[in-house]
Short mmCIF file of C-alpha atoms in Angstrom, two decimals:
data_model
loop_
_atom_site.label_atom_id
_atom_site.label_comp_id
_atom_site.label_asym_id
_atom_site.label_seq_id
_atom_site.Cartn_x
_atom_site.Cartn_y
_atom_site.Cartn_z
CA GLU A 291 -0.43 198.60 -95.52
CA THR A 292 -0.18 198.31 -99.29
CA GLY A 293 -3.36 196.32 -99.85
CA VAL A 294 -1.48 193.05 -100.18
CA THR A 295 -1.36 191.19 -96.85
CA GLN A 296 1.00 188.32 -96.15
CA THR A 297 0.90 185.96 -93.19
CA PRO A 298 2.78 184.98 -91.20
CA ARG A 299 5.41 187.75 -91.10
CA HIS A 300 8.00 185.36 -89.68
CA LEU A 301 8.24 181.58 -89.85
CA VAL A 302 10.80 179.16 -88.48
CA MET A 303 10.40 175.59 -89.61
CA GLY A 304 12.32 172.34 -89.49
CA MET A 305 13.31 170.51 -92.65
CA THR A 306 10.62 167.87 -92.10
CA ASN A 307 7.76 170.28 -91.41
CA LYS A 308 4.90 171.27 -93.69
CA LYS A 309 3.73 174.88 -93.58
CA SER A 310 1.90 177.34 -95.81
CA LEU A 311 2.38 181.00 -96.60
CA LYS A 312 -0.71 183.06 -97.30
CA CYS A 313 -1.21 186.14 -99.43
CA GLU A 314 -4.43 188.12 -99.73
CA GLN A 315 -5.32 191.17 -101.81
CA HIS A 316 -8.55 193.10 -102.14
CA LEU A 317 -7.37 195.53 -104.79
CA GLY A 318 -9.36 193.91 -107.57
CA HIS A 319 -6.16 192.67 -109.19
CA ASN A 320 -6.29 189.59 -111.41
CA ALA A 321 -2.64 188.52 -111.35
CA MET A 322 -0.63 187.36 -108.35
CA TYR A 323 3.03 186.48 -107.92
CA TRP A 324 5.43 184.76 -105.53
CA TYR A 325 8.98 186.07 -105.32
CA LYS A 326 12.00 184.86 -103.33
CA GLN A 327 14.51 187.39 -102.01
CA SER A 328 17.77 185.96 -100.69
CA ALA A 329 20.50 188.06 -99.10
CA LYS A 330 22.50 190.12 -101.60
CA LYS A 331 20.65 188.61 -104.59
CA PRO A 332 18.01 190.13 -106.87
CA LEU A 333 14.38 189.18 -106.42
CA GLU A 334 13.63 185.89 -108.13
CA LEU A 335 10.21 185.29 -109.63
CA MET A 336 8.85 181.89 -108.58
CA PHE A 337 5.26 181.68 -109.81
CA VAL A 338 2.71 183.80 -111.64
CA TYR A 339 -1.03 183.30 -111.54
CA SER A 340 -3.33 185.12 -113.92
CA LEU A 341 -7.09 184.77 -113.50
CA GLU A 342 -6.40 181.91 -111.06
CA GLU A 343 -4.39 179.92 -113.61
CA ARG A 344 -0.68 179.32 -113.19
CA VAL A 345 0.96 180.94 -116.17
CA GLU A 346 4.57 180.79 -115.08
CA ASN A 347 6.72 178.44 -113.00
CA ASN A 348 10.37 179.40 -113.03
CA SER A 349 12.02 176.03 -112.44
CA VAL A 350 11.08 176.07 -108.80
CA PRO A 351 11.72 172.83 -106.84
CA SER A 352 8.63 170.74 -106.15
CA ARG A 353 9.02 171.28 -102.40
CA PHE A 354 7.33 174.63 -103.13
CA SER A 355 3.72 174.19 -104.22
CA PRO A 356 1.54 177.22 -105.03
CA GLU A 357 -2.23 177.37 -104.87
CA CYS A 358 -4.59 180.09 -106.07
CA PRO A 359 -8.16 179.24 -105.05
CA ASN A 360 -9.54 182.60 -106.22
CA SER A 361 -8.25 185.90 -107.54
CA SER A 362 -7.87 187.37 -104.03
CA HIS A 363 -5.87 184.60 -102.38
CA LEU A 364 -2.55 182.92 -103.06
CA PHE A 365 -0.81 180.27 -101.01
CA LEU A 366 2.66 178.78 -101.06
CA HIS A 367 2.75 175.32 -99.52
CA LEU A 368 6.13 174.27 -98.17
CA HIS A 369 7.43 170.79 -97.34
CA THR A 370 10.82 169.19 -96.72
CA LEU A 371 12.63 172.47 -97.24
CA GLN A 372 16.39 172.94 -97.13
CA PRO A 373 18.35 175.54 -95.14
CA GLU A 374 19.18 177.35 -98.42
CA ASP A 375 15.45 178.02 -98.82
CA SER A 376 15.68 180.50 -95.94
CA ALA A 377 14.76 183.87 -97.46
CA LEU A 378 12.14 186.59 -97.61
CA TYR A 379 9.15 185.43 -99.66
CA LEU A 380 7.22 188.27 -101.22
CA CYS A 381 3.77 188.22 -102.76
CA ALA A 382 2.68 190.78 -105.33
CA SER A 383 -0.40 191.48 -107.38
CA SER A 384 -1.28 193.55 -110.43
CA HIS A 385 -3.97 194.36 -112.96
CA GLY A 386 -3.04 192.25 -115.97
CA GLN A 387 0.35 190.63 -116.26
CA GLY A 388 3.46 190.85 -118.40
CA ALA A 389 3.78 194.00 -120.45
CA ARG A 390 0.14 194.86 -119.69
CA ALA A 391 0.64 194.76 -115.91
CA TYR A 392 -0.02 197.92 -113.95
CA GLY A 393 -0.65 198.82 -110.34
CA TYR A 394 2.07 196.39 -109.24
CA THR A 395 1.74 196.07 -105.44
CA PHE A 396 3.91 194.05 -103.06
CA GLY A 397 3.15 192.64 -99.65
CA SER A 398 5.48 192.97 -96.66
CA GLY A 399 6.84 189.47 -97.06
CA THR A 400 7.28 186.39 -94.90
CA ARG A 401 10.76 185.94 -93.44
CA LEU A 402 11.34 182.17 -93.57
CA THR A 403 14.09 180.42 -91.65
CA VAL A 404 14.64 176.70 -92.21
CA VAL A 405 16.52 174.97 -89.41
CA LYS B 1288 26.89 189.56 -114.73
CA ASN B 1289 23.36 190.67 -113.85
CA GLU B 1290 21.34 192.25 -116.66
CA VAL B 1291 20.46 195.10 -114.28
CA GLU B 1292 23.29 196.76 -112.41
CA GLN B 1293 22.86 199.38 -109.71
CA SER B 1294 25.40 201.74 -108.20
CA PRO B 1295 26.38 202.38 -105.58
CA GLN B 1296 25.55 199.24 -103.59
CA ASN B 1297 25.62 201.21 -100.34
CA LEU B 1298 25.21 204.91 -99.76
CA THR B 1299 25.30 207.04 -96.64
CA ALA B 1300 24.28 210.67 -96.53
CA GLN B 1301 23.64 213.50 -94.12
CA GLU B 1302 20.13 214.83 -93.83
CA GLY B 1303 19.48 217.45 -96.49
CA GLU B 1304 21.92 216.07 -99.05
CA PHE B 1305 21.00 215.43 -102.69
CA ILE B 1306 21.11 211.71 -103.47
CA THR B 1307 21.57 209.96 -106.82
CA ILE B 1308 21.20 206.22 -107.40
CA ASN B 1309 22.04 204.79 -110.80
CA CYS B 1310 20.70 201.85 -112.77
CA SER B 1311 22.16 200.43 -115.99
CA TYR B 1312 20.64 197.58 -117.95
CA SER B 1313 21.71 195.50 -120.91
CA VAL B 1314 18.41 194.27 -122.38
CA GLY B 1315 15.71 195.93 -124.46
CA ILE B 1316 12.94 197.08 -122.18
CA SER B 1317 9.33 198.19 -122.32
CA ALA B 1318 9.39 199.83 -118.87
CA LEU B 1319 11.62 200.49 -115.87
CA HIS B 1320 10.50 200.51 -112.24
CA TRP B 1321 11.99 202.08 -109.15
CA LEU B 1322 10.98 200.35 -105.92
CA GLN B 1323 11.61 201.14 -102.26
CA GLN B 1324 12.05 198.41 -99.66
CA HIS B 1325 11.99 199.34 -95.98
CA PRO B 1326 13.72 197.25 -93.28
CA GLY B 1327 10.45 195.42 -92.53
CA GLY B 1328 10.61 193.90 -96.00
CA GLY B 1329 7.62 195.44 -97.75
CA ILE B 1330 8.22 196.91 -101.20
CA VAL B 1331 6.56 200.07 -102.48
CA SER B 1332 6.49 201.04 -106.13
CA LEU B 1333 7.86 204.57 -106.59
CA PHE B 1334 7.89 205.04 -110.35
CA MET B 1335 7.27 203.27 -113.62
CA LEU B 1336 9.03 204.91 -116.57
CA SER B 1337 9.30 204.24 -120.25
CA SER B 1338 10.84 207.57 -121.26
CA GLY B 1339 11.84 210.98 -119.96
CA LYS B 1340 11.39 212.02 -116.38
CA LYS B 1341 8.88 211.71 -113.55
CA LYS B 1342 8.67 213.62 -110.28
CA HIS B 1343 6.81 212.83 -107.08
CA GLY B 1344 7.47 215.09 -104.11
CA ARG B 1345 11.22 215.00 -103.40
CA LEU B 1346 11.81 212.06 -105.73
CA ILE B 1347 12.78 212.38 -109.38
CA ALA B 1348 13.36 209.52 -111.80
CA THR B 1349 14.92 209.85 -115.22
CA ILE B 1350 15.59 207.39 -117.99
CA ASN B 1351 17.77 207.51 -121.09
CA ILE B 1352 16.64 204.72 -123.39
CA GLN B 1353 19.54 205.14 -125.84
CA GLU B 1354 22.12 204.83 -123.07
CA LYS B 1355 20.14 202.14 -121.19
CA HIS B 1356 20.45 204.08 -117.98
CA SER B 1357 18.16 205.46 -115.31
CA SER B 1358 18.72 207.57 -112.23
CA LEU B 1359 16.71 208.09 -109.08
CA HIS B 1360 17.30 211.40 -107.32
CA ILE B 1361 16.21 212.35 -103.82
CA THR B 1362 16.31 216.05 -102.97
CA ALA B 1363 16.62 217.28 -99.37
CA SER B 1364 17.12 213.73 -98.07
CA HIS B 1365 15.64 212.78 -94.72
CA PRO B 1366 16.30 209.86 -92.33
CA ARG B 1367 12.93 208.37 -93.28
CA ASP B 1368 14.30 207.93 -96.82
CA SER B 1369 16.61 205.24 -95.42
CA ALA B 1370 15.72 202.07 -97.32
CA VAL B 1371 16.86 199.79 -100.12
CA TYR B 1372 16.06 201.19 -103.57
CA ILE B 1373 15.58 198.59 -106.29
CA CYS B 1374 15.61 199.10 -110.03
CA ALA B 1375 13.66 196.62 -112.15
CA VAL B 1376 13.18 196.46 -115.92
CA ARG B 1377 10.54 194.69 -117.94
CA SER B 1378 12.24 192.84 -120.77
CA TYR B 1379 10.77 193.73 -124.15
CA ASN B 1380 11.41 190.20 -125.44
CA THR B 1381 10.30 188.04 -122.52
CA ASP B 1382 7.85 190.37 -120.68
CA LYS B 1383 9.63 189.37 -117.45
CA LEU B 1384 10.69 191.77 -114.71
CA ILE B 1385 14.46 191.66 -114.08
CA PHE B 1386 15.60 193.11 -110.77
CA GLY B 1387 18.80 194.77 -109.65
CA THR B 1388 20.33 193.84 -106.30
CA GLY B 1389 19.36 197.19 -104.79
CA THR B 1390 21.11 200.19 -103.28
CA ARG B 1391 21.06 200.47 -99.50
CA LEU B 1392 20.66 204.12 -98.48
CA GLN B 1393 21.16 205.40 -94.95
CA VAL B 1394 20.45 209.04 -94.18
CA PHE B 1395 21.74 210.32 -90.86
CA PRO B 1396 20.32 213.31 -88.99
#
């Protein structure tokens, strides 16, 4: 365990379903991130939260909706997804963000399959 | 073309062999990371470098800022080193992390 816990580990959902991914860290970090990892492609940054405020949204479709209720928890709410959204979704956290980030720690990811 | 290129894409080795994975990048950077991703998906940070060389156990990471190149070396490789190794750079201009596509390493006993 890295200190960043993601649930569920695996998720299969239909295109009309609504589900949520959860990420939790108790490392005292104040920045949290969602990444998407598709097969044979580099990790893509989706969202960045710093001190519970969204500071970055990399042109992610509105069917992905993040939520950061406090500095230890991060959610990714999913609805009406497409099959091409099937991927590994990774959460990460750090002290600070951008060039001042350190202690970057990833979770184990949620493997999402959209059918 | 990706701003971070890794080679080789796939690598197989016999236990005990010396391994080198290369990373070249085309942007100005403030730091470079080497990450390890095991089959379960979780990613572990191995090194963060901004110059020179770092060593941790059997792992050595080097960076040449002028040549925009970094290498990750594994000495006396072991089957448990089998994983995907990812190079990532933090862009000096945008502060964003840019990731390579990874090198898949398999070490056979």
